[in-house]
């Protein structure tokens, strides 16, 4: 049976989505269309390229996550002073290694640009800070004077995954000038609206979200400026999508409770990586047993 899939952002916690994909395939379900933000865009792109859940798990297990952290050379003698360089580079890490890794894995399946996929198969969400709007790739590219079929999927995924201040933003050269593009999660971390709001859905839509459901979600603790920033970013990231997760959508969403892992915890041990994958697989299996699609 074919379904449409929507995958949320969540940084390194996205490992749990690989386990979820294994459970979905084991159930006999296959994806016709996919949409994703940030980590979810990576998983969605791999599935669209033809990777199975087992293959995605293998890719992530063999990957040393720290290899994706390509720092710029710092001229400051003290390590903590590297944060000063953010003023000019706008991010601690360049993000080029992430893009190169994704490009290589997609090319192994014969996929490079959106033109290599059937139209409408994959939608990736990013945030255009220059123009202050959500960017749906490849759909919105013509308005930037860019041919969608020629645009790199790996580049789009990098845009969607450029967590502010962690990875450098991507500068998109277009007929609007240079546009600063960052993580899609800034404006829509769980784009269920891409398919979930269609008036006459062609097939069931299944969402995979890297947070507990609203009833189980803990409140933010705010006692200092750092916690205030964290709560501000989390609220900004999730509030837009929460409006779309009404009761009629919630029954079609797998909530993966992975809040115990930091979004940027790239030094996860092998045990933690495997535990995240297993959590995603087990939680999704339990959900699918009662999913009335």
mmCIF file of C-alpha atoms in Angstrom:
data_model
loop_
_atom_site.group_PDB
_atom_site.id
_atom_site.type_symbol
_atom_site.label_atom_id
_atom_site.label_comp_id
_atom_site.label_asym_id
_atom_site.label_seq_id
_atom_site.Cartn_x
_atom_site.Cartn_y
_atom_site.Cartn_z
ATOM 1 C CA UNK A 1 0.000 0.000 0.000
ATOM 2 C CA UNK A 2 1.274 3.470 -0.881
ATOM 3 C CA UNK A 3 1.205 6.412 1.528
ATOM 4 C CA UNK A 4 2.643 9.939 1.687
ATOM 5 C CA UNK A 5 5.214 10.686 4.397
ATOM 6 C CA UNK A 6 6.148 13.824 6.331
ATOM 7 C CA UNK A 7 9.323 13.886 8.434
ATOM 8 C CA UNK A 8 10.111 16.521 11.066
ATOM 9 C CA UNK A 9 13.369 18.228 11.911
ATOM 10 C CA UNK A 10 15.336 17.427 15.022
ATOM 11 C CA UNK A 11 19.041 17.365 14.232
ATOM 12 C CA UNK A 12 20.898 14.278 15.349
ATOM 13 C CA UNK A 13 17.693 12.929 16.883
ATOM 14 C CA UNK A 14 16.694 12.090 13.304
ATOM 15 C CA UNK A 15 18.438 8.737 13.783
ATOM 16 C CA UNK A 16 15.151 7.571 15.312
ATOM 17 C CA UNK A 17 13.425 8.135 11.962
ATOM 18 C CA UNK A 18 15.605 5.480 10.342
ATOM 19 C CA UNK A 19 14.176 2.925 12.754
ATOM 20 C CA UNK A 20 10.687 4.240 12.022
ATOM 21 C CA UNK A 21 11.261 3.637 8.296
ATOM 22 C CA UNK A 22 12.208 0.029 9.007
ATOM 23 C CA UNK A 23 8.936 -0.518 10.870
ATOM 24 C CA UNK A 24 6.908 1.154 8.109
ATOM 25 C CA UNK A 25 8.424 -1.047 5.410
ATOM 26 C CA UNK A 26 7.994 -4.161 7.532
ATOM 27 C CA UNK A 27 4.291 -3.310 7.672
ATOM 28 C CA UNK A 28 4.175 -3.440 3.845
ATOM 29 C CA UNK A 29 3.773 0.324 3.361
ATOM 30 C CA UNK A 30 5.664 2.276 0.691
ATOM 31 C CA UNK A 31 6.014 6.026 0.162
ATOM 32 C CA UNK A 32 4.655 7.692 -2.981
ATOM 33 C CA UNK A 33 5.493 11.280 -1.960
ATOM 34 C CA UNK A 34 7.717 12.649 0.791
ATOM 35 C CA UNK A 35 8.249 15.953 2.566
ATOM 36 C CA UNK A 36 10.759 16.831 5.248
ATOM 37 C CA UNK A 37 12.499 19.529 7.224
ATOM 38 C CA UNK A 38 16.133 19.477 8.359
ATOM 39 C CA UNK A 39 16.972 15.923 9.550
ATOM 40 C CA UNK A 40 13.638 14.857 8.082
ATOM 41 C CA UNK A 41 14.713 16.176 4.685
ATOM 42 C CA UNK A 42 17.739 13.855 4.765
ATOM 43 C CA UNK A 43 15.586 10.798 5.445
ATOM 44 C CA UNK A 44 12.985 11.879 2.880
ATOM 45 C CA UNK A 45 15.654 12.436 0.206
ATOM 46 C CA UNK A 46 17.207 9.021 0.815
ATOM 47 C CA UNK A 47 13.838 7.250 0.597
ATOM 48 C CA UNK A 48 12.952 9.167 -2.575
ATOM 49 C CA UNK A 49 16.286 8.074 -4.056
ATOM 50 C CA UNK A 50 15.414 4.427 -3.447
ATOM 51 C CA UNK A 51 17.088 3.602 -0.150
ATOM 52 C CA UNK A 52 15.296 1.130 2.107
ATOM 53 C CA UNK A 53 14.965 1.584 5.846
ATOM 54 C CA UNK A 54 17.649 -1.044 6.447
ATOM 55 C CA UNK A 55 20.009 0.725 4.029
ATOM 56 C CA UNK A 56 19.448 4.088 5.738
ATOM 57 C CA UNK A 57 20.251 2.496 9.106
ATOM 58 C CA UNK A 58 23.453 1.065 7.611
ATOM 59 C CA UNK A 59 24.429 4.490 6.213
ATOM 60 C CA UNK A 60 23.955 6.149 9.587
ATOM 61 C CA UNK A 61 25.671 3.401 11.555
ATOM 62 C CA UNK A 62 28.812 3.609 9.410
ATOM 63 C CA UNK A 63 28.879 7.416 9.551
ATOM 64 C CA UNK A 64 31.124 9.160 12.067
ATOM 65 C CA UNK A 65 28.888 12.122 12.856
ATOM 66 C CA UNK A 66 31.844 14.271 13.880
ATOM 67 C CA UNK A 67 33.107 14.058 10.285
ATOM 68 C CA UNK A 68 30.262 16.400 9.310
ATOM 69 C CA UNK A 69 31.525 19.165 11.593
ATOM 70 C CA UNK A 70 33.808 21.103 9.236
ATOM 71 C CA UNK A 71 35.104 24.015 11.275
ATOM 72 C CA UNK A 72 36.668 27.048 9.692
ATOM 73 C CA UNK A 73 40.334 27.602 10.547
ATOM 74 C CA UNK A 74 40.431 29.873 13.578
ATOM 75 C CA UNK A 75 43.142 32.458 14.122
ATOM 76 C CA UNK A 76 42.149 32.921 17.750
ATOM 77 C CA UNK A 77 44.529 31.288 20.282
ATOM 78 C CA UNK A 78 41.820 30.239 22.731
ATOM 79 C CA UNK A 79 39.190 27.719 21.629
ATOM 80 C CA UNK A 80 36.238 29.553 23.157
ATOM 81 C CA UNK A 81 37.105 32.616 21.091
ATOM 82 C CA UNK A 82 36.070 30.749 17.939
ATOM 83 C CA UNK A 83 32.535 31.896 18.764
ATOM 84 C CA UNK A 84 33.646 35.391 17.822
ATOM 85 C CA UNK A 85 34.065 34.225 14.210
ATOM 86 C CA UNK A 86 30.297 33.641 14.026
ATOM 87 C CA UNK A 87 29.987 37.403 13.617
ATOM 88 C CA UNK A 88 31.429 37.062 10.088
ATOM 89 C CA UNK A 89 30.762 33.447 9.065
ATOM 90 C CA UNK A 90 27.298 33.233 10.733
ATOM 91 C CA UNK A 91 27.960 29.625 11.805
ATOM 92 C CA UNK A 92 30.425 27.404 13.675
ATOM 93 C CA UNK A 93 30.588 24.829 10.873
ATOM 94 C CA UNK A 94 30.533 25.286 7.117
ATOM 95 C CA UNK A 95 28.085 22.489 6.278
ATOM 96 C CA UNK A 96 29.909 21.567 3.062
ATOM 97 C CA UNK A 97 30.870 18.104 4.338
ATOM 98 C CA UNK A 98 27.219 17.393 5.102
ATOM 99 C CA UNK A 99 26.234 18.394 1.566
ATOM 100 C CA UNK A 100 29.061 16.341 0.037
ATOM 101 C CA UNK A 101 28.102 13.242 2.025
ATOM 102 C CA UNK A 102 24.451 13.492 1.016
ATOM 103 C CA UNK A 103 25.387 14.145 -2.636
ATOM 104 C CA UNK A 104 27.620 11.047 -2.723
ATOM 105 C CA UNK A 105 24.943 8.793 -1.228
ATOM 106 C CA UNK A 106 22.270 10.078 -3.613
ATOM 107 C CA UNK A 107 24.587 9.712 -6.611
ATOM 108 C CA UNK A 108 25.138 6.065 -5.644
ATOM 109 C CA UNK A 109 21.432 5.594 -6.467
ATOM 110 C CA UNK A 110 21.673 7.614 -9.684
ATOM 111 C CA UNK A 111 20.036 10.715 -8.188
ATOM 112 C CA UNK A 112 21.550 14.210 -8.289
ATOM 113 C CA UNK A 113 18.900 16.839 -9.072
ATOM 114 C CA UNK A 114 15.138 17.114 -8.647
ATOM 115 C CA UNK A 115 14.849 16.333 -12.343
ATOM 116 C CA UNK A 116 16.039 12.795 -11.580
ATOM 117 C CA UNK A 117 12.869 12.126 -9.565
ATOM 118 C CA UNK A 118 9.243 11.919 -10.724
ATOM 119 C CA UNK A 119 7.571 15.344 -10.366
ATOM 120 C CA UNK A 120 6.094 15.986 -6.925
ATOM 121 C CA UNK A 121 7.910 13.068 -5.285
ATOM 122 C CA UNK A 122 9.990 15.129 -2.838
ATOM 123 C CA UNK A 123 9.418 18.468 -1.100
ATOM 124 C CA UNK A 124 12.052 19.990 1.187
ATOM 125 C CA UNK A 125 11.368 22.886 3.542
ATOM 126 C CA UNK A 126 13.862 25.708 4.186
ATOM 127 C CA UNK A 127 13.633 29.254 5.553
ATOM 128 C CA UNK A 128 14.415 32.309 3.419
ATOM 129 C CA UNK A 129 15.498 34.931 5.955
ATOM 130 C CA UNK A 130 16.187 37.573 3.318
ATOM 131 C CA UNK A 131 12.588 37.579 2.126
ATOM 132 C CA UNK A 132 11.069 36.382 5.395
ATOM 133 C CA UNK A 133 9.223 33.343 4.088
ATOM 134 C CA UNK A 134 8.995 29.562 4.048
ATOM 135 C CA UNK A 135 10.774 28.065 1.050
ATOM 136 C CA UNK A 136 9.380 24.839 -0.440
ATOM 137 C CA UNK A 137 11.934 23.142 -2.661
ATOM 138 C CA UNK A 138 11.710 22.603 -5.570
ATOM 139 C CA UNK A 139 8.238 24.189 -5.940
ATOM 140 C CA UNK A 140 9.285 27.776 -5.158
ATOM 141 C CA UNK A 141 12.497 27.847 -7.218
ATOM 142 C CA UNK A 142 10.910 29.359 -10.397
ATOM 143 C CA UNK A 143 10.086 32.515 -8.433
ATOM 144 C CA UNK A 144 13.847 32.866 -7.801
ATOM 145 C CA UNK A 145 14.615 32.441 -11.508
ATOM 146 C CA UNK A 146 15.961 28.904 -10.961
ATOM 147 C CA UNK A 147 14.986 25.832 -12.987
ATOM 148 C CA UNK A 148 13.780 23.233 -10.411
ATOM 149 C CA UNK A 149 14.826 20.209 -12.484
ATOM 150 C CA UNK A 150 18.459 21.369 -12.485
ATOM 151 C CA UNK A 151 18.702 22.074 -8.752
ATOM 152 C CA UNK A 152 20.803 19.803 -6.541
ATOM 153 C CA UNK A 153 18.829 17.788 -3.985
ATOM 154 C CA UNK A 154 21.877 17.665 -1.700
ATOM 155 C CA UNK A 155 22.028 21.465 -1.817
ATOM 156 C CA UNK A 156 18.350 21.683 -0.902
ATOM 157 C CA UNK A 157 18.878 19.302 2.026
ATOM 158 C CA UNK A 158 21.825 21.355 3.228
ATOM 159 C CA UNK A 159 19.652 24.470 3.124
ATOM 160 C CA UNK A 160 16.960 22.745 5.151
ATOM 161 C CA UNK A 161 19.536 21.493 7.681
ATOM 162 C CA UNK A 162 21.475 24.731 8.248
ATOM 163 C CA UNK A 163 20.695 25.132 11.943
ATOM 164 C CA UNK A 164 21.269 28.825 12.749
ATOM 165 C CA UNK A 165 24.672 29.587 14.309
ATOM 166 C CA UNK A 166 25.635 25.891 14.138
ATOM 167 C CA UNK A 167 25.917 25.523 10.339
ATOM 168 C CA UNK A 168 26.569 28.504 8.099
ATOM 169 C CA UNK A 169 23.534 29.703 6.121
ATOM 170 C CA UNK A 170 23.399 28.960 2.400
ATOM 171 C CA UNK A 171 23.519 31.913 0.040
ATOM 172 C CA UNK A 172 21.078 31.281 -2.796
ATOM 173 C CA UNK A 173 21.969 33.336 -5.862
ATOM 174 C CA UNK A 174 18.762 34.270 -7.645
ATOM 175 C CA UNK A 175 16.950 36.998 -9.539
ATOM 176 C CA UNK A 176 16.196 38.433 -6.102
ATOM 177 C CA UNK A 177 19.916 38.817 -5.364
ATOM 178 C CA UNK A 178 21.692 36.729 -2.747
ATOM 179 C CA UNK A 179 19.184 35.204 -0.334
ATOM 180 C CA UNK A 180 20.203 33.863 3.078
ATOM 181 C CA UNK A 181 18.661 30.405 3.585
ATOM 182 C CA UNK A 182 18.661 28.542 6.907
ATOM 183 C CA UNK A 183 17.090 25.515 8.567
ATOM 184 C CA UNK A 184 13.481 24.924 7.586
ATOM 185 C CA UNK A 185 12.680 24.290 11.238
ATOM 186 C CA UNK A 186 12.896 28.014 11.937
ATOM 187 C CA UNK A 187 9.527 28.446 10.203
ATOM 188 C CA UNK A 188 8.111 24.928 9.841
ATOM 189 C CA UNK A 189 9.739 22.036 11.665
ATOM 190 C CA UNK A 190 6.988 19.554 10.779
ATOM 191 C CA UNK A 191 5.426 20.408 7.393
ATOM 192 C CA UNK A 192 2.300 18.268 7.732
ATOM 193 C CA UNK A 193 0.490 21.049 5.871
ATOM 194 C CA UNK A 194 2.268 20.094 2.624
ATOM 195 C CA UNK A 195 0.036 17.037 2.177
ATOM 196 C CA UNK A 196 -2.226 16.987 5.228
ATOM 197 C CA UNK A 197 -4.243 20.046 4.173
ATOM 198 C CA UNK A 198 -5.173 18.728 0.726
ATOM 199 C CA UNK A 199 -8.982 18.860 0.353
ATOM 200 C CA UNK A 200 -9.151 15.517 -1.463
ATOM 201 C CA UNK A 201 -6.172 13.397 -0.323
ATOM 202 C CA UNK A 202 -5.180 10.729 -2.814
ATOM 203 C CA UNK A 203 -3.712 8.419 -0.151
ATOM 204 C CA UNK A 204 -3.110 8.320 3.614
ATOM 205 C CA UNK A 205 -0.545 10.750 5.037
ATOM 206 C CA UNK A 206 1.740 9.467 7.798
ATOM 207 C CA UNK A 207 3.825 11.896 9.834
ATOM 208 C CA UNK A 208 6.955 11.103 11.841
ATOM 209 C CA UNK A 209 7.602 13.766 14.483
ATOM 210 C CA UNK A 210 10.603 13.928 16.792
ATOM 211 C CA UNK A 211 8.776 15.141 19.895
ATOM 212 C CA UNK A 212 6.244 13.767 22.365
ATOM 213 C CA UNK A 213 2.608 14.596 21.658
ATOM 214 C CA UNK A 214 1.163 17.796 23.082
ATOM 215 C CA UNK A 215 -0.202 16.121 26.234
ATOM 216 C CA UNK A 216 3.152 14.529 27.147
ATOM 217 C CA UNK A 217 5.368 17.464 26.241
ATOM 218 C CA UNK A 218 7.104 19.076 29.259
ATOM 219 C CA UNK A 219 6.846 22.802 29.863
ATOM 220 C CA UNK A 220 9.892 25.001 29.273
ATOM 221 C CA UNK A 221 11.905 25.943 32.350
ATOM 222 C CA UNK A 222 13.031 29.569 32.041
ATOM 223 C CA UNK A 223 15.247 31.043 34.773
ATOM 224 C CA UNK A 224 18.030 32.724 32.794
ATOM 225 C CA UNK A 225 18.819 34.269 29.414
ATOM 226 C CA UNK A 226 20.154 31.019 27.900
ATOM 227 C CA UNK A 227 17.011 29.092 28.838
ATOM 228 C CA UNK A 228 14.945 31.993 27.514
ATOM 229 C CA UNK A 229 16.709 31.734 24.125
ATOM 230 C CA UNK A 230 16.156 27.968 24.064
ATOM 231 C CA UNK A 231 12.474 28.322 24.851
ATOM 232 C CA UNK A 232 12.144 31.128 22.309
ATOM 233 C CA UNK A 233 13.652 29.001 19.553
ATOM 234 C CA UNK A 234 11.596 25.916 20.447
ATOM 235 C CA UNK A 235 8.366 27.941 20.490
ATOM 236 C CA UNK A 236 9.202 29.653 17.207
ATOM 237 C CA UNK A 237 10.047 26.285 15.667
ATOM 238 C CA UNK A 238 6.927 24.394 16.701
ATOM 239 C CA UNK A 239 4.097 26.905 17.138
ATOM 240 C CA UNK A 240 3.313 27.272 13.419
ATOM 241 C CA UNK A 241 2.986 23.533 12.851
ATOM 242 C CA UNK A 242 1.056 22.947 16.068
ATOM 243 C CA UNK A 243 -1.859 24.804 14.482
ATOM 244 C CA UNK A 244 -2.037 22.070 11.841
ATOM 245 C CA UNK A 245 -1.847 19.144 14.262
ATOM 246 C CA UNK A 246 -5.503 19.145 15.153
ATOM 247 C CA UNK A 247 -7.233 15.943 16.211
ATOM 248 C CA UNK A 248 -7.822 14.884 12.606
ATOM 249 C CA UNK A 249 -4.057 14.974 11.904
ATOM 250 C CA UNK A 250 -2.787 13.713 15.254
ATOM 251 C CA UNK A 251 -4.152 10.234 14.647
ATOM 252 C CA UNK A 252 -1.837 10.000 11.617
ATOM 253 C CA UNK A 253 1.367 11.101 13.395
ATOM 254 C CA UNK A 254 3.993 8.942 15.078
ATOM 255 C CA UNK A 255 5.430 10.939 17.982
ATOM 256 C CA UNK A 256 8.973 9.839 18.848
ATOM 257 C CA UNK A 257 9.901 10.991 22.398
ATOM 258 C CA UNK A 258 13.567 11.857 21.889
ATOM 259 C CA UNK A 259 13.820 15.070 23.926
ATOM 260 C CA UNK A 260 16.514 13.465 26.096
ATOM 261 C CA UNK A 261 18.957 13.933 23.184
ATOM 262 C CA UNK A 262 20.294 17.342 22.165
ATOM 263 C CA UNK A 263 19.685 18.438 18.571
ATOM 264 C CA UNK A 264 23.424 19.076 18.048
ATOM 265 C CA UNK A 265 24.799 16.125 20.054
ATOM 266 C CA UNK A 266 27.081 14.956 17.242
ATOM 267 C CA UNK A 267 29.351 13.019 19.616
ATOM 268 C CA UNK A 268 26.759 10.336 20.332
ATOM 269 C CA UNK A 269 28.195 6.981 21.347
ATOM 270 C CA UNK A 270 27.417 3.943 19.202
ATOM 271 C CA UNK A 271 25.176 2.691 22.004
ATOM 272 C CA UNK A 272 23.115 5.907 21.951
ATOM 273 C CA UNK A 273 22.860 5.825 18.147
ATOM 274 C CA UNK A 274 21.543 2.268 18.216
ATOM 275 C CA UNK A 275 19.179 3.110 21.079
ATOM 276 C CA UNK A 276 17.676 5.989 19.071
ATOM 277 C CA UNK A 277 17.172 3.780 16.023
ATOM 278 C CA UNK A 278 15.555 1.091 18.173
ATOM 279 C CA UNK A 279 13.283 3.663 19.863
ATOM 280 C CA UNK A 280 12.059 4.825 16.460
ATOM 281 C CA UNK A 281 11.466 1.285 15.258
ATOM 282 C CA UNK A 282 9.673 0.132 18.426
ATOM 283 C CA UNK A 283 7.477 3.235 18.789
ATOM 284 C CA UNK A 284 6.433 3.118 15.129
ATOM 285 C CA UNK A 285 5.630 -0.594 15.302
ATOM 286 C CA UNK A 286 3.328 0.078 18.261
ATOM 287 C CA UNK A 287 1.649 2.947 16.411
ATOM 288 C CA UNK A 288 1.079 0.963 13.207
ATOM 289 C CA UNK A 289 -0.659 -1.850 15.065
ATOM 290 C CA UNK A 290 -3.590 0.474 15.696
ATOM 291 C CA UNK A 291 -3.298 2.946 12.784
ATOM 292 C CA UNK A 292 -6.659 3.015 10.989
ATOM 293 C CA UNK A 293 -5.478 4.103 7.554
#
